[in-house]
Amino acid sequence: MAERTKFILDEADMPARWYNVVPDLPEPPPPPLHPGTREPIGPDDLAPLFPQALIAQEVTTERYVDIPEEVLDVYRLWRPSPLFRARRLEKALGTPARIYYKYEGVSPVGSHKPNTAVPQAFYNAAEGVTRLTTETGAGQWGSALAFACATFGLECEVWQVRASYDQKPYRKLMMETFGATVHPSPSELTESGRAILAADPGSTGSLGIAISEAVEQAAQAENTRYALGSVLNHVLLHQTIIGEEALKQFELAGDTPDVLVGCTGGGSNFGGLAFPFLREKLAGRMDPVIRAVEPAACPTLTRGKYAYDFGDTAGLTPLLKMHTLGHDFIPDPIHAGGLRYHGMSPLISHIYELGLIEALAIGQEDCFAAGVQFARTEGIIPAPEPTHALAACIQEALRCKETGEEKVILTALCGHAHLDLPAYGAYLAGDISDHALPDETLAKSLAGLP
Ligand SMILES: *Cc1c(COP(=O)(O)O)cnc(C)c1O
């Protein structure tokens, strides 16, 4: 029989619970703090923003959380997602390594984001919320939440970072088709937006600013809550369905990963893939190296400071202990919009401090080169974000070629680029350059830490 390329789980074998890594860690992560009192926040502090069920998941110490039947029903539209062995890429590289990728581009919006958008919409609807607000950078999260809100009959209002609102009309049309309302951010609709526009009428925005606008709206309006697409514990919890499926698929493949690689913006696709494998590692059942890859233009883990900072620009959120470039930091306009966030998930930051994962930063030219090589061998055009993980996979596979090691590499291919093709157009035209981040720029932005 020919060697297998695709490992598909039956619907009946889809995992029915999410995994919470916190109780398995040697130390718990530091708590979020109230910005006024600097004391750990309680559930009441979060109630204006999130429904009780999600607040409970944010702080749970249970190892597993059952996935509600209504959520599993929606997941079945595209889950379980396939695990592929990248045989053609391996051949092109001439590597003895075996490369696998877990493909999340099969979701309705083309990325892993609906894995958390769907349960977030479900729990909000179940508690009588009628409208969700959010921000979106590249447009992936806004599309995912718009789809999820349509599924559970919620209104959805999205603040889209101005730069991407102007560059990516198709994401806006997708959100509107699912029934959402989309505003460019900064907007005149919020105090936070007006303050930014007063200082800089031409501001192209940032995720931090868009979060301030969405949070401000949710805190003020009736029956309205806020939804975040990454960073928080409950988001990473929902994404662990990726890693739980991948574990089962590795059993089908009869293989065990030696190296896991994922791209990190806020950390959700990376954590979603890695945490179930980290559980196995901590239990001594396997020993993969786990590696986070970030853009050289927004190097949160590798050059940021591990400190308490705001999640948004206006300082409306609780203080989170995380690797941060400073909440005022506005990254250069690289094409991987989903990786342009000033902070990193507190959980990923903590796990990095514990020495359980590695991190590296790669410039976008190398990333697009990897994306094109992947497209020409495997036939999937990766979103600009996961090209960071692919570039690191290729580096590892080429090291194996030198040493002759038959390592098994696993990566999360967290989305496709069908709505990001102009970025590839720019690369093919030779118009992509690396944006170095000078030390002075970073020092200036870190000086603004609370
Ligand atoms: C949002 C997004 C990211 C970055 O977010 P994480 O929380 O770090 O996963 C990466 N890739 C894609 C395709 C995205 O949509």
Coordinates of C-alpha atoms and ligand atoms in Angstrom, one line a residue:
M1 CA 0.0 0.0 0.0
A2 CA 1.2 3.5 -0.8
E3 CA 2.3 5.5 2.2
R4 CA -0.4 7.7 3.7
T5 CA -0.5 11.5 3.2
K6 CA -3.7 12.4 5.1
F7 CA -4.9 11.3 8.6
I8 CA -8.6 11.9 9.0
L9 CA -10.6 11.2 12.2
D10 CA -14.2 10.1 12.1
E11 CA -16.7 12.7 13.4
A12 CA -17.5 10.2 16.2
D13 CA -13.8 10.4 17.3
M14 CA -13.8 14.1 17.6
P15 CA -12.6 15.1 21.1
A16 CA -15.6 16.1 23.3
R17 CA -13.7 18.2 25.8
W18 CA -11.1 20.9 25.9
Y19 CA -7.9 20.6 27.9
N20 CA -6.7 23.2 30.5
V21 CA -3.0 23.1 31.0
V22 CA -2.9 25.2 34.2
P23 CA -3.3 22.4 36.8
D24 CA -0.4 20.4 35.1
L25 CA 2.1 23.3 35.3
P26 CA 4.7 23.3 38.1
E27 CA 3.5 26.8 39.2
P28 CA 0.3 28.6 38.4
P29 CA 0.5 31.8 36.2
P30 CA 0.4 35.2 38.0
P31 CA -3.1 36.6 38.2
P32 CA -4.5 39.6 36.2
L33 CA -4.5 42.8 38.4
H34 CA -7.1 45.6 38.7
P35 CA -5.4 48.7 37.1
G36 CA -6.6 50.9 40.0
T37 CA -6.0 48.8 43.1
R38 CA -3.3 46.5 41.7
E39 CA -5.0 43.7 43.5
P40 CA -5.9 40.4 41.7
I41 CA -9.2 41.0 39.8
G42 CA -12.3 39.0 40.8
P43 CA -15.2 37.7 38.6
D44 CA -17.2 40.9 39.2
D45 CA -14.5 43.0 37.5
L46 CA -14.9 41.0 34.3
A47 CA -18.7 40.8 34.4
P48 CA -19.3 43.9 32.3
L49 CA -17.2 42.3 29.5
F50 CA -17.7 38.6 29.5
P51 CA -20.5 36.1 30.4
Q52 CA -20.2 34.1 33.6
A53 CA -19.4 30.8 31.8
L54 CA -16.3 32.3 30.1
I55 CA -15.2 34.1 33.3
A56 CA -15.3 30.7 35.1
Q57 CA -13.3 29.1 32.3
E58 CA -10.7 31.9 32.5
V59 CA -9.8 30.9 36.1
T60 CA -10.8 27.2 36.2
T61 CA -8.4 24.7 37.7
E62 CA -10.3 21.7 36.3
R63 CA -8.1 19.7 33.8
Y64 CA -10.9 19.2 31.3
V65 CA -14.0 21.2 30.3
D66 CA -16.8 19.4 28.4
I67 CA -17.6 21.0 25.0
P68 CA -21.4 21.8 24.9
E69 CA -23.4 19.7 22.4
E70 CA -24.5 22.9 20.6
V71 CA -20.9 23.8 20.0
L72 CA -19.9 20.3 18.9
D73 CA -22.8 20.5 16.4
V74 CA -21.3 23.6 14.8
Y75 CA -17.7 22.2 15.0
R76 CA -18.9 19.3 12.9
L77 CA -19.3 21.6 9.9
W78 CA -15.5 21.4 9.4
R79 CA -14.0 19.3 12.3
P80 CA -12.2 17.1 12.8
S81 CA -9.6 18.9 10.7
P82 CA -7.1 16.9 8.7
L83 CA -3.5 16.1 9.6
F84 CA -1.2 16.0 6.6
R85 CA 2.2 14.5 6.1
A86 CA 4.1 17.0 3.9
R87 CA 5.7 14.4 1.7
R88 CA 6.2 16.7 -1.3
L89 CA 7.8 19.4 0.8
E90 CA 10.1 16.8 2.4
K91 CA 11.2 15.6 -1.0
A92 CA 11.8 19.1 -2.3
L93 CA 14.0 19.8 0.7
G94 CA 15.8 16.5 0.5
T95 CA 15.4 16.0 4.2
P96 CA 15.1 12.8 6.2
A97 CA 12.8 14.6 8.6
R98 CA 9.1 13.8 8.5
I99 CA 7.0 16.9 8.4
Y100 CA 3.3 17.0 9.5
Y101 CA 0.9 19.8 9.4
K102 CA -2.5 20.2 11.1
Y103 CA -4.6 22.2 8.7
E104 CA -7.1 24.7 10.2
G105 CA -7.9 26.4 6.9
V106 CA -10.8 24.0 6.3
S107 CA -13.0 26.1 8.7
P108 CA -15.8 28.3 7.2
V109 CA -13.6 31.4 7.4
G110 CA -10.3 29.8 6.6
S111 CA -8.5 29.8 10.0
H112 CA -8.5 28.3 13.5
K113 CA -10.4 31.3 14.9
P114 CA -13.9 29.8 14.8
N115 CA -12.8 27.1 17.3
T116 CA -13.2 29.8 20.0
A117 CA -15.6 32.2 18.3
V118 CA -18.3 29.5 18.3
P119 CA -18.2 28.7 22.0
Q120 CA -17.9 32.4 22.9
A121 CA -21.0 33.2 20.9
F122 CA -22.8 30.2 22.4
Y123 CA -22.1 31.0 26.1
N124 CA -23.1 34.7 25.5
A125 CA -26.3 33.7 23.8
A126 CA -27.1 31.2 26.6
E127 CA -26.8 34.1 29.2
G128 CA -29.1 36.4 27.3
V129 CA -26.5 38.6 25.7
T130 CA -27.8 40.0 22.3
R131 CA -24.8 41.8 20.9
L132 CA -21.0 41.2 20.8
T133 CA -18.3 43.7 20.0
T134 CA -14.8 43.0 19.0
E135 CA -11.7 44.2 17.2
T136 CA -10.0 42.6 14.2
G137 CA -6.6 43.2 12.7
A138 CA -6.2 41.0 9.6
G139 CA -9.9 40.4 9.5
Q140 CA -9.7 36.7 10.4
W141 CA -11.1 37.1 14.0
G142 CA -13.8 39.5 12.9
S143 CA -15.0 37.0 10.2
A144 CA -14.9 34.1 12.7
L145 CA -17.0 36.0 15.3
A146 CA -19.4 37.3 12.6
F147 CA -20.0 33.6 11.5
A148 CA -20.4 32.4 15.1
C149 CA -22.8 35.2 15.9
A150 CA -24.9 34.4 12.8
T151 CA -25.0 30.8 14.1
F152 CA -26.5 31.7 17.5
G153 CA -28.5 34.8 16.4
L154 CA -26.4 37.5 18.0
E155 CA -25.6 40.9 16.6
C156 CA -21.9 41.5 15.9
E157 CA -20.1 44.8 15.7
V158 CA -16.4 44.8 14.7
W159 CA -13.7 47.5 14.9
Q160 CA -11.3 46.7 12.1
V161 CA -7.8 48.3 12.2
R162 CA -7.9 51.1 9.6
A163 CA -4.9 49.8 7.6
S164 CA -6.5 46.4 7.0
Y165 CA -10.0 47.9 6.6
D166 CA -8.6 49.8 3.6
Q167 CA -6.3 47.0 2.3
K168 CA -8.7 44.1 2.7
P169 CA -12.1 44.8 1.4
Y170 CA -13.0 41.1 1.1
R171 CA -12.7 40.5 4.8
K172 CA -15.2 43.3 5.4
L173 CA -17.6 41.9 2.8
M174 CA -17.3 38.5 4.5
M175 CA -18.2 39.9 7.9
E176 CA -21.1 41.8 6.4
T177 CA -22.3 38.8 4.6
F178 CA -22.5 37.0 7.9
G179 CA -24.5 40.0 9.2
A180 CA -21.9 42.0 11.2
T181 CA -21.4 45.7 11.2
V182 CA -17.9 46.8 10.5
H183 CA -16.2 50.1 11.5
P184 CA -12.7 51.3 10.7
S185 CA -10.6 51.9 13.8
P186 CA -9.8 54.5 15.1
S187 CA -13.4 55.6 14.7
E188 CA -15.4 58.7 15.8
L189 CA -17.8 56.4 17.6
T190 CA -15.9 56.0 20.8
E191 CA -14.0 58.2 23.2
S192 CA -10.8 56.1 22.7
G193 CA -11.1 56.4 19.0
R194 CA -11.8 60.2 19.1
A195 CA -8.7 60.8 21.3
I196 CA -6.4 58.9 18.9
L197 CA -7.9 60.8 15.9
A198 CA -7.5 64.2 17.6
A199 CA -3.8 63.5 18.1
D200 CA -3.3 61.9 14.7
P201 CA -6.1 62.3 12.1
G202 CA -4.3 60.0 9.7
S203 CA -3.8 57.1 12.2
T204 CA -3.9 53.7 10.5
G205 CA -4.8 52.1 13.8
S206 CA -3.5 49.1 15.8
L207 CA -5.1 46.1 17.5
G208 CA -4.6 47.8 20.9
I209 CA -6.6 50.8 19.7
A210 CA -9.4 48.7 18.2
I211 CA -9.6 46.6 21.4
S212 CA -10.1 49.9 23.4
E213 CA -13.0 50.9 21.1
A214 CA -14.7 47.5 21.3
V215 CA -14.2 47.2 25.1
E216 CA -15.5 50.7 25.7
Q217 CA -18.7 50.0 23.7
A218 CA -19.3 46.7 25.4
A219 CA -18.9 48.2 28.9
Q220 CA -21.4 51.0 28.1
A221 CA -24.2 49.3 26.2
E222 CA -27.0 47.0 27.4
N223 CA -26.9 43.3 26.8
T224 CA -23.6 43.8 25.0
R225 CA -20.4 41.9 25.8
Y226 CA -17.0 41.8 24.3
A227 CA -15.2 38.9 22.7
L228 CA -11.4 38.5 22.3
G229 CA -9.9 36.2 19.7
S230 CA -6.6 35.3 21.4
V231 CA -4.4 35.9 24.5
L232 CA -6.9 34.9 27.3
N233 CA -6.9 31.5 29.0
H234 CA -10.4 30.6 27.8
V235 CA -9.5 31.3 24.2
L236 CA -6.4 29.0 24.4
L237 CA -8.6 26.4 26.2
H238 CA -11.1 26.3 23.3
Q239 CA -8.2 26.0 20.8
T240 CA -6.9 22.8 22.4
I241 CA -9.3 20.8 20.2
I242 CA -6.5 21.2 17.6
G243 CA -3.9 19.4 19.7
E244 CA -6.3 16.8 21.1
E245 CA -7.2 15.8 17.5
A246 CA -3.6 15.9 16.4
L247 CA -2.7 13.5 19.2
K248 CA -5.3 11.0 18.0
Q249 CA -4.1 11.5 14.4
F250 CA -0.5 10.8 15.4
E251 CA -1.7 7.5 16.7
L252 CA -3.2 6.7 13.3
A253 CA 0.1 7.7 11.7
G254 CA 2.0 5.5 14.2
D255 CA 4.4 8.4 14.8
T256 CA 5.5 10.8 17.6
P257 CA 6.6 14.4 17.1
D258 CA 10.1 15.5 18.2
V259 CA 9.6 19.1 17.4
L260 CA 6.4 21.2 17.5
V261 CA 6.4 24.6 15.8
G262 CA 3.7 27.3 15.7
C263 CA 3.4 31.0 14.9
T264 CA 2.5 33.3 17.8
G265 CA 0.5 36.5 17.6
G266 CA -1.4 36.3 20.9
G267 CA -0.6 32.6 21.2
S268 CA -3.9 30.8 20.5
N269 CA -3.2 28.6 17.6
F270 CA 0.2 27.7 19.1
G271 CA -1.2 27.0 22.5
G272 CA -4.1 25.1 21.0
L273 CA -1.7 22.7 19.2
A274 CA 1.0 22.6 21.8
F275 CA -0.8 22.3 25.2
P276 CA -2.1 18.7 24.8
F277 CA 1.4 17.7 23.7
L278 CA 2.9 19.6 26.7
R279 CA 0.6 17.5 28.9
E280 CA 2.1 14.4 27.4
K281 CA 5.6 15.8 27.8
L282 CA 5.1 16.7 31.4
A283 CA 3.7 13.2 32.1
G284 CA 6.9 11.7 30.5
R285 CA 5.0 10.0 27.6
M286 CA 6.8 12.0 24.9
D287 CA 9.5 14.6 24.8
P288 CA 8.9 17.1 22.0
V289 CA 10.8 20.4 21.7
I290 CA 8.1 23.1 21.5
R291 CA 9.0 26.2 19.6
A292 CA 7.1 29.5 19.1
V293 CA 7.8 31.7 16.1
E294 CA 7.1 35.4 15.9
P295 CA 7.8 38.2 13.4
A296 CA 11.1 40.0 13.7
A297 CA 9.0 43.2 13.5
C298 CA 6.9 42.3 16.5
P299 CA 9.2 40.1 18.7
T300 CA 7.2 39.9 21.9
L301 CA 8.7 36.8 23.4
T302 CA 12.2 37.2 22.2
R303 CA 12.7 41.0 22.9
G304 CA 9.7 42.1 25.0
K305 CA 9.7 42.5 28.7
Y306 CA 7.9 40.1 31.1
A307 CA 5.8 42.6 33.0
Y308 CA 2.3 43.7 33.9
D309 CA 0.8 45.7 31.0
F310 CA -2.5 46.7 29.6
G311 CA -4.0 44.5 26.8
D312 CA -5.1 47.6 24.9
T313 CA -3.8 51.1 24.1
A314 CA -6.2 53.2 26.1
G315 CA -5.6 51.2 29.3
L316 CA -9.2 50.0 29.8
T317 CA -8.3 46.3 30.4
P318 CA -7.0 44.6 33.5
L319 CA -3.2 44.4 33.8
L320 CA -1.8 41.2 32.4
K321 CA 1.6 39.7 33.3
M322 CA 2.9 38.9 29.9
H323 CA 5.8 39.5 27.4
T324 CA 5.0 42.9 26.0
L325 CA 6.5 45.5 23.7
G326 CA 4.5 48.2 25.6
H327 CA 0.8 48.9 25.1
D328 CA 1.6 52.0 23.0
F329 CA 3.7 49.9 20.6
I330 CA 2.6 50.1 17.0
P331 CA 4.3 47.4 14.9
D332 CA 5.4 48.1 11.4
P333 CA 2.8 47.2 8.8
I334 CA 4.0 43.7 8.0
H335 CA 1.6 41.4 6.1
A336 CA 1.0 39.0 8.9
G337 CA -1.6 41.2 10.5
G338 CA -2.6 38.5 13.0
L339 CA 0.9 38.6 14.5
R340 CA 1.0 42.4 15.1
Y341 CA 0.0 42.5 18.8
H342 CA 2.1 44.2 21.4
G343 CA 1.6 41.4 24.0
M344 CA 1.6 37.7 24.4
S345 CA -0.9 35.4 26.1
P346 CA -0.1 35.4 29.9
L347 CA -0.2 31.6 29.8
I348 CA 2.3 31.2 27.0
S349 CA 4.5 33.9 28.6
H350 CA 4.5 32.0 31.9
I351 CA 5.2 28.7 30.2
Y352 CA 8.1 30.4 28.3
E353 CA 9.5 31.7 31.6
L354 CA 9.3 28.2 33.1
G355 CA 11.6 27.1 30.2
L356 CA 9.0 24.7 28.8
I357 CA 9.0 26.2 25.3
E358 CA 11.5 28.0 23.0
A359 CA 11.0 31.1 20.9
L360 CA 12.6 32.6 17.8
A361 CA 11.8 35.6 15.5
I362 CA 12.0 35.5 11.7
G363 CA 11.8 38.3 9.2
Q364 CA 9.0 38.4 6.6
E365 CA 11.1 37.8 3.5
D366 CA 12.2 34.4 4.7
C367 CA 8.6 33.7 5.7
F368 CA 7.1 34.4 2.3
A369 CA 9.9 32.4 0.7
A370 CA 8.8 29.5 2.9
G371 CA 5.1 30.1 2.0
V372 CA 5.8 30.0 -1.7
Q373 CA 7.8 26.8 -1.4
F374 CA 5.0 25.3 0.6
A375 CA 2.4 26.4 -1.9
R376 CA 4.4 25.0 -4.8
T377 CA 4.9 21.6 -3.1
E378 CA 1.8 21.0 -1.0
G379 CA -0.7 23.0 -3.0
I380 CA -2.0 25.1 -0.1
I381 CA -1.2 28.8 0.0
P382 CA -0.6 29.5 3.7
A383 CA -1.8 32.7 5.4
P384 CA 1.1 35.1 6.0
E385 CA 1.0 34.2 9.8
P386 CA 1.7 30.5 9.6
T387 CA 4.5 31.1 7.0
H388 CA 6.5 32.0 10.1
A389 CA 6.0 28.5 11.5
L390 CA 6.7 27.0 8.1
A391 CA 10.0 29.0 7.8
A392 CA 11.1 27.5 11.1
C393 CA 10.0 24.0 10.0
I394 CA 12.1 24.3 6.9
Q395 CA 15.1 25.5 9.0
E396 CA 14.7 22.4 11.2
A397 CA 14.3 20.0 8.2
L398 CA 17.4 21.5 6.6
R399 CA 19.4 21.0 9.8
C400 CA 18.2 17.3 9.7
K401 CA 19.5 17.1 6.2
E402 CA 22.9 18.1 7.4
T403 CA 22.9 15.8 10.4
G404 CA 21.0 12.9 8.9
E405 CA 18.5 13.0 11.8
E406 CA 15.0 11.6 11.0
K407 CA 13.2 14.0 13.3
V408 CA 9.4 14.2 13.2
I409 CA 8.2 17.9 12.9
L410 CA 4.6 19.0 13.5
T411 CA 3.2 22.4 12.8
A412 CA -0.1 24.2 12.9
L413 CA -1.1 25.4 9.5
C414 CA -3.6 27.7 11.1
G415 CA -5.1 29.3 7.9
H416 CA -5.0 29.8 4.2
A417 CA -4.2 33.0 2.3
H418 CA -7.2 33.2 -0.2
L419 CA -8.0 36.7 1.1
D420 CA -4.4 37.6 1.6
L421 CA -3.2 37.1 -1.9
P422 CA -2.1 40.8 -2.3
A423 CA 0.6 40.1 0.2
Y424 CA 1.9 37.3 -2.0
G425 CA 1.6 39.7 -5.0
A426 CA 3.8 42.1 -3.2
Y427 CA 6.3 39.4 -2.4
L428 CA 6.4 38.1 -6.0
A429 CA 6.9 41.7 -7.3
G430 CA 9.9 42.0 -5.0
D431 CA 8.1 44.6 -2.8
I432 CA 8.5 42.9 0.6
S433 CA 11.2 44.0 2.9
D434 CA 12.1 43.1 6.5
H435 CA 11.3 45.7 9.1
A436 CA 14.0 45.7 11.8
L437 CA 12.9 46.9 15.2
P438 CA 15.6 49.4 16.5
D439 CA 16.5 49.1 20.2
E440 CA 15.7 52.8 20.7
T441 CA 12.1 52.3 19.4
L442 CA 11.6 49.4 21.7
A443 CA 13.1 51.2 24.7
K444 CA 10.8 54.2 24.2
S445 CA 7.7 52.0 24.0
L446 CA 8.7 50.0 27.1
A447 CA 9.2 53.2 29.0
G448 CA 5.4 53.6 29.0
L449 CA 4.7 50.4 31.0
P450 CA 2.4 51.0 33.9
Ligands
LIG1 C1 -5.3 35.4 14.3 C2 -4.4 34.6 13.6 C3 -3.1 34.3 14.1 C4 -2.6 34.9 15.3 O1 -3.2 34.6 16.5 P1 -2.8 33.5 17.5 O2 -3.7 33.7 18.7 O3 -1.4 33.7 17.8 O4 -3.0 32.2 16.8 C5 -2.3 33.5 13.4 N1 -2.7 32.9 12.2 C6 -3.9 33.1 11.7 C7 -4.3 32.5 10.4 C8 -4.8 34.0 12.4 O5 -6.0 34.2 11.9

